CSV table of C-alpha atoms in Angstrom, one decimal:
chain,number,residue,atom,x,y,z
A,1,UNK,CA,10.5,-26.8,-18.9
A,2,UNK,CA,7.5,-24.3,-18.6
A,3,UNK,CA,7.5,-21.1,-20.6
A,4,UNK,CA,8.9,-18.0,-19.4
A,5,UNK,CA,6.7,-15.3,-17.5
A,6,UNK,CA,7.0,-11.9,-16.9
A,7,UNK,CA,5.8,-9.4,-14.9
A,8,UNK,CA,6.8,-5.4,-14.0
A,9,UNK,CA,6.1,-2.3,-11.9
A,10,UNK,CA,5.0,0.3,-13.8
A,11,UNK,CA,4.6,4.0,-12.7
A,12,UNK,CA,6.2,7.3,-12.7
A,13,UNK,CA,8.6,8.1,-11.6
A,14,UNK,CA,9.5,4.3,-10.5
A,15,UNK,CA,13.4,4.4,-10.2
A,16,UNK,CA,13.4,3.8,-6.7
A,17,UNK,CA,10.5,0.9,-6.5
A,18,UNK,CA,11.6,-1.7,-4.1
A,19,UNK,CA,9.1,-4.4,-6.3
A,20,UNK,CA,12.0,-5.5,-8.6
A,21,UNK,CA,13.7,-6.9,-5.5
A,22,UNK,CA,11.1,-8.2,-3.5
A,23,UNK,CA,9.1,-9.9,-6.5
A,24,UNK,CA,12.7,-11.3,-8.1
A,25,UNK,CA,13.4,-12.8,-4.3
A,26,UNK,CA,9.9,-14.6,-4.0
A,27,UNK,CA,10.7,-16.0,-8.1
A,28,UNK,CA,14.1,-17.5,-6.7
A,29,UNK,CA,12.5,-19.1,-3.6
A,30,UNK,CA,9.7,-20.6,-5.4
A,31,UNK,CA,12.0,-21.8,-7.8
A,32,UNK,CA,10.6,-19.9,-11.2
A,33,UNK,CA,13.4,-19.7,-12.4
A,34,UNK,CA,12.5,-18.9,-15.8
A,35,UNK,CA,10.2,-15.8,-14.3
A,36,UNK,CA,11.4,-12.2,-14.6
A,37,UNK,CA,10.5,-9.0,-13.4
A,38,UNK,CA,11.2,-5.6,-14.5
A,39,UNK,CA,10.6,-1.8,-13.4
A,40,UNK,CA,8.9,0.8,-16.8
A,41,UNK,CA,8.5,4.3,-16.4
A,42,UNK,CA,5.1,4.7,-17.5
A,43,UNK,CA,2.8,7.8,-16.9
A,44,UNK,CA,-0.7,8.1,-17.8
A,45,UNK,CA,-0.9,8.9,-21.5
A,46,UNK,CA,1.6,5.6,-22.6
A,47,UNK,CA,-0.6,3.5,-20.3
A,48,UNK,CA,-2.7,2.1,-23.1
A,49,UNK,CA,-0.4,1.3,-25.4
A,50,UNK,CA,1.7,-0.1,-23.7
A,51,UNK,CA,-0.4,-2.6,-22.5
A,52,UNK,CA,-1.7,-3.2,-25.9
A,53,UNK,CA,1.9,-4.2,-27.2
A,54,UNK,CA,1.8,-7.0,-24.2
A,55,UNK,CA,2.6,-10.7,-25.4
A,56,UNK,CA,0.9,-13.8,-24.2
A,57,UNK,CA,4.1,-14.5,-21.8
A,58,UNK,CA,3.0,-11.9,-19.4
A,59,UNK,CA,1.4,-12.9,-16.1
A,60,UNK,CA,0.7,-9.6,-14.4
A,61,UNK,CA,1.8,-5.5,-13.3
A,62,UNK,CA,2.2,-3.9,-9.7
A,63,UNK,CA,1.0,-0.1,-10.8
A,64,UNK,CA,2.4,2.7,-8.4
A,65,UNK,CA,1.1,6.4,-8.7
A,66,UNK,CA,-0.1,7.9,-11.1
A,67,UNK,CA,-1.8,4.4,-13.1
A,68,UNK,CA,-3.9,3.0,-10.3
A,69,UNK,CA,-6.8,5.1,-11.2
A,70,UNK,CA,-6.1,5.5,-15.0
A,71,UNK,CA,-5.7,1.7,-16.0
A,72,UNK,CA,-9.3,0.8,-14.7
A,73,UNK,CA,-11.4,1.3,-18.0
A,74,UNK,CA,-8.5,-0.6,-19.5
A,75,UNK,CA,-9.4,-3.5,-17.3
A,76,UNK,CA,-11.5,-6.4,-18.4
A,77,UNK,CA,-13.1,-6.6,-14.9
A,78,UNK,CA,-11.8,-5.2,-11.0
A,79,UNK,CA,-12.6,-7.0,-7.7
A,80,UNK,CA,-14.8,-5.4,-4.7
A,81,UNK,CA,-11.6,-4.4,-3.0
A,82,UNK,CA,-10.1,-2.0,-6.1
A,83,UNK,CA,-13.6,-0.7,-7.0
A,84,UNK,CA,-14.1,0.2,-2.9
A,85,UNK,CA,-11.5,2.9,-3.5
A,86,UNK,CA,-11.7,3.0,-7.6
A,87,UNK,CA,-8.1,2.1,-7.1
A,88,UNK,CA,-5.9,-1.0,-9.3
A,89,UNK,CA,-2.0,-1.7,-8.5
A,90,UNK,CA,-2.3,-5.4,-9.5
A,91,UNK,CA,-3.4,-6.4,-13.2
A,92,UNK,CA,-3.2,-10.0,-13.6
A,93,UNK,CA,-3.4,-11.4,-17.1
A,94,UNK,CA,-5.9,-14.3,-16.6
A,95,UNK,CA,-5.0,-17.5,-19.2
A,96,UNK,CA,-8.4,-16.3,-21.5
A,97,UNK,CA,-6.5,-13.1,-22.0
A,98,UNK,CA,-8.3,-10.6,-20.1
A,99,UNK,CA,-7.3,-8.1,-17.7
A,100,UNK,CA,-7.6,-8.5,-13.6
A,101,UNK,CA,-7.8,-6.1,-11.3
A,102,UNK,CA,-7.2,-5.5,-7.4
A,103,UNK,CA,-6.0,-4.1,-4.9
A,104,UNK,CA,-3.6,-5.4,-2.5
A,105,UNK,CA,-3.0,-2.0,-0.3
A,106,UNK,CA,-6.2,-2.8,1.3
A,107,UNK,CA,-5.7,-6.4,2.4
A,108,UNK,CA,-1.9,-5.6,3.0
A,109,UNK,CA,-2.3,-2.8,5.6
A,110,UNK,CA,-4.2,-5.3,7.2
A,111,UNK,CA,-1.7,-8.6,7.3
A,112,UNK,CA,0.9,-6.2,8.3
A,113,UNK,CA,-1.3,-4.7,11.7
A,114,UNK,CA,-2.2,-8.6,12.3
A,115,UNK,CA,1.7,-9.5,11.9
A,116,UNK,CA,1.6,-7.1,14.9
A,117,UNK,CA,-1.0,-8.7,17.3
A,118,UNK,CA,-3.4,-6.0,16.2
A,119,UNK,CA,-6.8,-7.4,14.7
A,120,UNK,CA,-9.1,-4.8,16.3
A,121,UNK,CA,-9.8,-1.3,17.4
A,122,UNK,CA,-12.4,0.8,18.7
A,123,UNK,CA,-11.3,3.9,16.6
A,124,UNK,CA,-8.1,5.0,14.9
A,125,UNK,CA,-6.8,8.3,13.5
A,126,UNK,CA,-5.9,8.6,10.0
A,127,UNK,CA,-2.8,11.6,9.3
A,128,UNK,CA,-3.6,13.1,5.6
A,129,UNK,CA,-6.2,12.5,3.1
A,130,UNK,CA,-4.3,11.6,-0.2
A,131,UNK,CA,-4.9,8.3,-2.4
A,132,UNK,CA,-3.1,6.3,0.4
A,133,UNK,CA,-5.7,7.5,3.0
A,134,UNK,CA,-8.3,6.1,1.8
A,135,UNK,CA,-7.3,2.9,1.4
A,136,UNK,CA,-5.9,3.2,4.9
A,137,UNK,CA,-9.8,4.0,5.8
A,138,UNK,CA,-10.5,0.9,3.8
A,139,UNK,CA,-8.7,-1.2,5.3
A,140,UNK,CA,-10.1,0.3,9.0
A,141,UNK,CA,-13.3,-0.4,7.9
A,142,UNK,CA,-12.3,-4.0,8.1
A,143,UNK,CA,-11.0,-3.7,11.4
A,144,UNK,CA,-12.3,-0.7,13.6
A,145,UNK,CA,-15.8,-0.9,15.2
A,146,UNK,CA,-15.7,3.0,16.1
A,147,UNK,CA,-15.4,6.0,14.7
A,148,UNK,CA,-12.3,6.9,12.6
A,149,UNK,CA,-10.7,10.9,12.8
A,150,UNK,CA,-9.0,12.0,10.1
A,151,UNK,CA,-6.9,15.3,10.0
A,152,UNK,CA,-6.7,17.3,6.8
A,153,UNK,CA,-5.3,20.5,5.5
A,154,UNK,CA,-8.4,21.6,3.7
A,155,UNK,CA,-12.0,21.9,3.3
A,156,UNK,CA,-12.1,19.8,0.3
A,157,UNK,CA,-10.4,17.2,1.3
A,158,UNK,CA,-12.1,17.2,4.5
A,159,UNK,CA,-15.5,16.9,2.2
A,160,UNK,CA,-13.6,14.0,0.1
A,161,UNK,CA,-12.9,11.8,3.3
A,162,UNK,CA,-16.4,11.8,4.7
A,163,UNK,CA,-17.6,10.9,1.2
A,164,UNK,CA,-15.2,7.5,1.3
A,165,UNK,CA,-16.5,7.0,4.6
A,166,UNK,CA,-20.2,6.8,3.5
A,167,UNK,CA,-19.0,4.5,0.7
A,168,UNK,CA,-16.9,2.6,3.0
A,169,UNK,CA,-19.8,2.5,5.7
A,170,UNK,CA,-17.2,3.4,8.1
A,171,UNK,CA,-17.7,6.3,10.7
A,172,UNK,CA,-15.1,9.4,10.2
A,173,UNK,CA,-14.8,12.5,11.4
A,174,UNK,CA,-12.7,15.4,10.1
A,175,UNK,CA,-10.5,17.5,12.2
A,176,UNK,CA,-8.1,20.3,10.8
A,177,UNK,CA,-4.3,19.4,11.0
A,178,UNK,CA,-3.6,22.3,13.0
A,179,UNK,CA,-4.7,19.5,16.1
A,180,UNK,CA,-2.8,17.0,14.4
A,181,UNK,CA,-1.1,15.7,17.8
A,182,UNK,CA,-4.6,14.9,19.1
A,183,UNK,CA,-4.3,12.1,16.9
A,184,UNK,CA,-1.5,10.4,18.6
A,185,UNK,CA,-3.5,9.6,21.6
A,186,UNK,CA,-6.0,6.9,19.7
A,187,UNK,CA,-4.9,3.1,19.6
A,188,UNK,CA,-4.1,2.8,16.3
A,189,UNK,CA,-2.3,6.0,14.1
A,190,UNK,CA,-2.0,5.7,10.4
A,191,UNK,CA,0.5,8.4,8.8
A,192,UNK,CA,-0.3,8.8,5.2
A,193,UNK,CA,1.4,11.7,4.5
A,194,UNK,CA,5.0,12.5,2.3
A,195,UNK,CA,8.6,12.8,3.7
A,196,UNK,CA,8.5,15.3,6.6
A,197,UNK,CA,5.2,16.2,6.8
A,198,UNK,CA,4.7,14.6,10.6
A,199,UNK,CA,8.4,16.0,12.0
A,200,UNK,CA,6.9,18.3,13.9
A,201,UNK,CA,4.4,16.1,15.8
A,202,UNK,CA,6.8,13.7,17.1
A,203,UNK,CA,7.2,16.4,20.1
A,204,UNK,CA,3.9,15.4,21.0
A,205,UNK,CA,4.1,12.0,21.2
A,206,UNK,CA,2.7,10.6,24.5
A,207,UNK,CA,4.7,9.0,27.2
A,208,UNK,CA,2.0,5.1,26.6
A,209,UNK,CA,1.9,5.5,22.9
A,210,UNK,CA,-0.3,2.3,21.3
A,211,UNK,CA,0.2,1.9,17.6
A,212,UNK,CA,1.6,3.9,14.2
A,213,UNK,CA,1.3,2.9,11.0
A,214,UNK,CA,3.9,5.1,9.2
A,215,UNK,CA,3.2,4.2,5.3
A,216,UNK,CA,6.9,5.7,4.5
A,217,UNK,CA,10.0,3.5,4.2
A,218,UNK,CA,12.7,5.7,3.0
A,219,UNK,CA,14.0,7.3,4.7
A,220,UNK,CA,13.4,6.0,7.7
A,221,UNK,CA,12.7,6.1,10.2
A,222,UNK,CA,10.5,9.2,10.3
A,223,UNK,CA,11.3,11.3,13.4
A,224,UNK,CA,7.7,10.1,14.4
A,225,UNK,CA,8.3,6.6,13.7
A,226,UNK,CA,11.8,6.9,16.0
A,227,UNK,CA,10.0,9.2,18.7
A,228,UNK,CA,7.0,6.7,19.1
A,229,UNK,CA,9.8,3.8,19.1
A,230,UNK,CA,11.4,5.0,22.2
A,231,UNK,CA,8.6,5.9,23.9
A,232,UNK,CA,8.1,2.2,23.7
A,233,UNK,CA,5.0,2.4,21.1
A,234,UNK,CA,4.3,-0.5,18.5
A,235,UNK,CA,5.5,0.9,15.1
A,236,UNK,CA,4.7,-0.7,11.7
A,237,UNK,CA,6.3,0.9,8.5
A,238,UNK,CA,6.1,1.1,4.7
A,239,UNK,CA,7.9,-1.6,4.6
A,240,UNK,CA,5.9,-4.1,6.0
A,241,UNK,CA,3.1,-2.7,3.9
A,242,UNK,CA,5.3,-3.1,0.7
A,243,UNK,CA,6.0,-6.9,1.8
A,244,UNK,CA,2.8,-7.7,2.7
A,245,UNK,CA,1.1,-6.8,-0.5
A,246,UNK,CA,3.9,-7.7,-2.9
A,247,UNK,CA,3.1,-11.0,-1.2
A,248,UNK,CA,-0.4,-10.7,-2.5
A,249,UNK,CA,0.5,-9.9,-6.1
A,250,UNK,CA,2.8,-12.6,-6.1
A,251,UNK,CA,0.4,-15.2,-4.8
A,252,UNK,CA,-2.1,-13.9,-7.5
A,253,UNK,CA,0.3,-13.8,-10.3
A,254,UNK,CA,2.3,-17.0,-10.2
A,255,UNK,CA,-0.5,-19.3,-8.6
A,256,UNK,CA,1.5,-20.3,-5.9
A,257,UNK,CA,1.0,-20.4,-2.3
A,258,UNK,CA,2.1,-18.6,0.4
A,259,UNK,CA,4.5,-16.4,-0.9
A,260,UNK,CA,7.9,-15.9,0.8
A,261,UNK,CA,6.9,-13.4,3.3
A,262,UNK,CA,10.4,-13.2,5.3
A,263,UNK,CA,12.7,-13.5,2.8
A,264,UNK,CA,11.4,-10.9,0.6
A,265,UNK,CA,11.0,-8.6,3.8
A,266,UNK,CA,14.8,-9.4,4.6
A,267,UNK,CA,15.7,-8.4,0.9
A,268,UNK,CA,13.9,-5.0,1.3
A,269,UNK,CA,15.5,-4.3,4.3
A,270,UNK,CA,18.9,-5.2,2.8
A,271,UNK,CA,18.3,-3.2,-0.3
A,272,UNK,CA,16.8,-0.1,1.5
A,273,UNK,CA,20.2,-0.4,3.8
A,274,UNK,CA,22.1,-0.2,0.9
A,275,UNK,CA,20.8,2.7,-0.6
């Protein structure tokens, strides 16, 4: 019998994290049955003790907003991927004791556009410039061979998102929100904004639409999401992100290989149904 492990989410607020039930599905159909994984409301200011008070039966932590910026000088070392976007939600305890970090946004947006046939595009279109933008202009820079538009609400953000794409060597262009729906017309979409904040585009959608990534799961779908749908465009949601990269952590933090990709998608789904 091998010791128990844990592992968590941590964030704030994290009530409603889906990672409890798409981490606990992957344990029971790897068989780690002595594994366990729980959910802490954590902000940034119990960040360091809390990890401090951290046994030797830990294995690893998914981080949600606001720790993925804030645990990194806790770290012991980060890969190329978190430092890209000087963003961490995966800490895996290594067996020497220190502290791992990556990111598996990046690497997840793209599994989840391959899942969907897409492995290249000429340029893309990026809605919003929060954290989740920039990794979704990571992850382009991976996978787009032109020139990236992103449409923002403000100057400074505007000024934020050409500086990622230096860093990211990655062509973008800014473009105020107000022509938003311009967007819509490039091969691949990604929606990185909050609840409601693309309603009023999806009266714009074109009659060919290609491809939108929404990066929202609940509620959905977004009236863009269901606009682009019936219009007969390819959608991918937050869903499949969340899947995609909790199949990442997992892979990372048990050692084993692959990861249960449909059966913790099909507990997502059930759990966000029964919500």
């Amino acid at each position: 019998m091998t010791a128990p492990r844990r592992a968590a989410v941590l964030g704030s607020p994290i009530a409603h994290s889906l990672s409890p039930v798409l981490h606990r599905t992957a344990y029971a159909e790897l068989g780690l049955a002595d594994w366990s994984y729980d959910r802490f409301d954590v902000d940034e200011t119990a960040l360091p003790e809390f990890l401090a008070n951290l046994g030797p039966d830990w294995a690893g932590l998914s981080l949600t907003m606001p720790l993925k910026r804030a645990v990194i000088p806790l770290l012991d070392e980060i890969s190329e991927t978190a430092a890209s976007v000087e963003a961490v939600n995966t800490v895996v305890f290594t067996r020497d004791g220190r502290r791992a970090g990556d990111n598996t946004d990046i690497p997840g947006m793209v599994a989840a556009l391959r899942e969907r046939g897409i492995e290249e595009v000429d340029s893309a279109a990026i809605l919003g410039a929060g954290a989740t933008a920039s990794s979704a202009l990571a992850a382009l820079a991976r996978i787009c061979t032109g020139e990236v538009v992103v449409y923002v609400r403000s100057d400074a953000r505007a000024a934020e998102m050409r500086q990622w794409g230096e860093r990211l060597d990655i062509e973008v262009r800014t473009e105020d929100w107000a022509d938003a729906a311009e967007a819509l017309h490039r091969p691949l979409v990604i929606a990185t904004t909050p609840a409601g904040a693309t309603d009023a585009l999806s009266g714009t959608v074109p009659e060919r639409p290609a491809t939108l990534f929404d990066v929202l799961y609940d509620p959905w779908p977004t009236e863009l999401a269901a606009r682009w749908s019936a219009y007969g465009g390819a959608v991918v949601s937050g869903l499949d992100l969340l899947v995609h990269q909790a199949v990442l952590q997992v892979e990372q933090m048990t050692g084993r290989t692959p990861a249960p990709l449909d059966a913790m998608r099909k507990a997502g789904e059930h759990a966000l149904a029964a919500r």
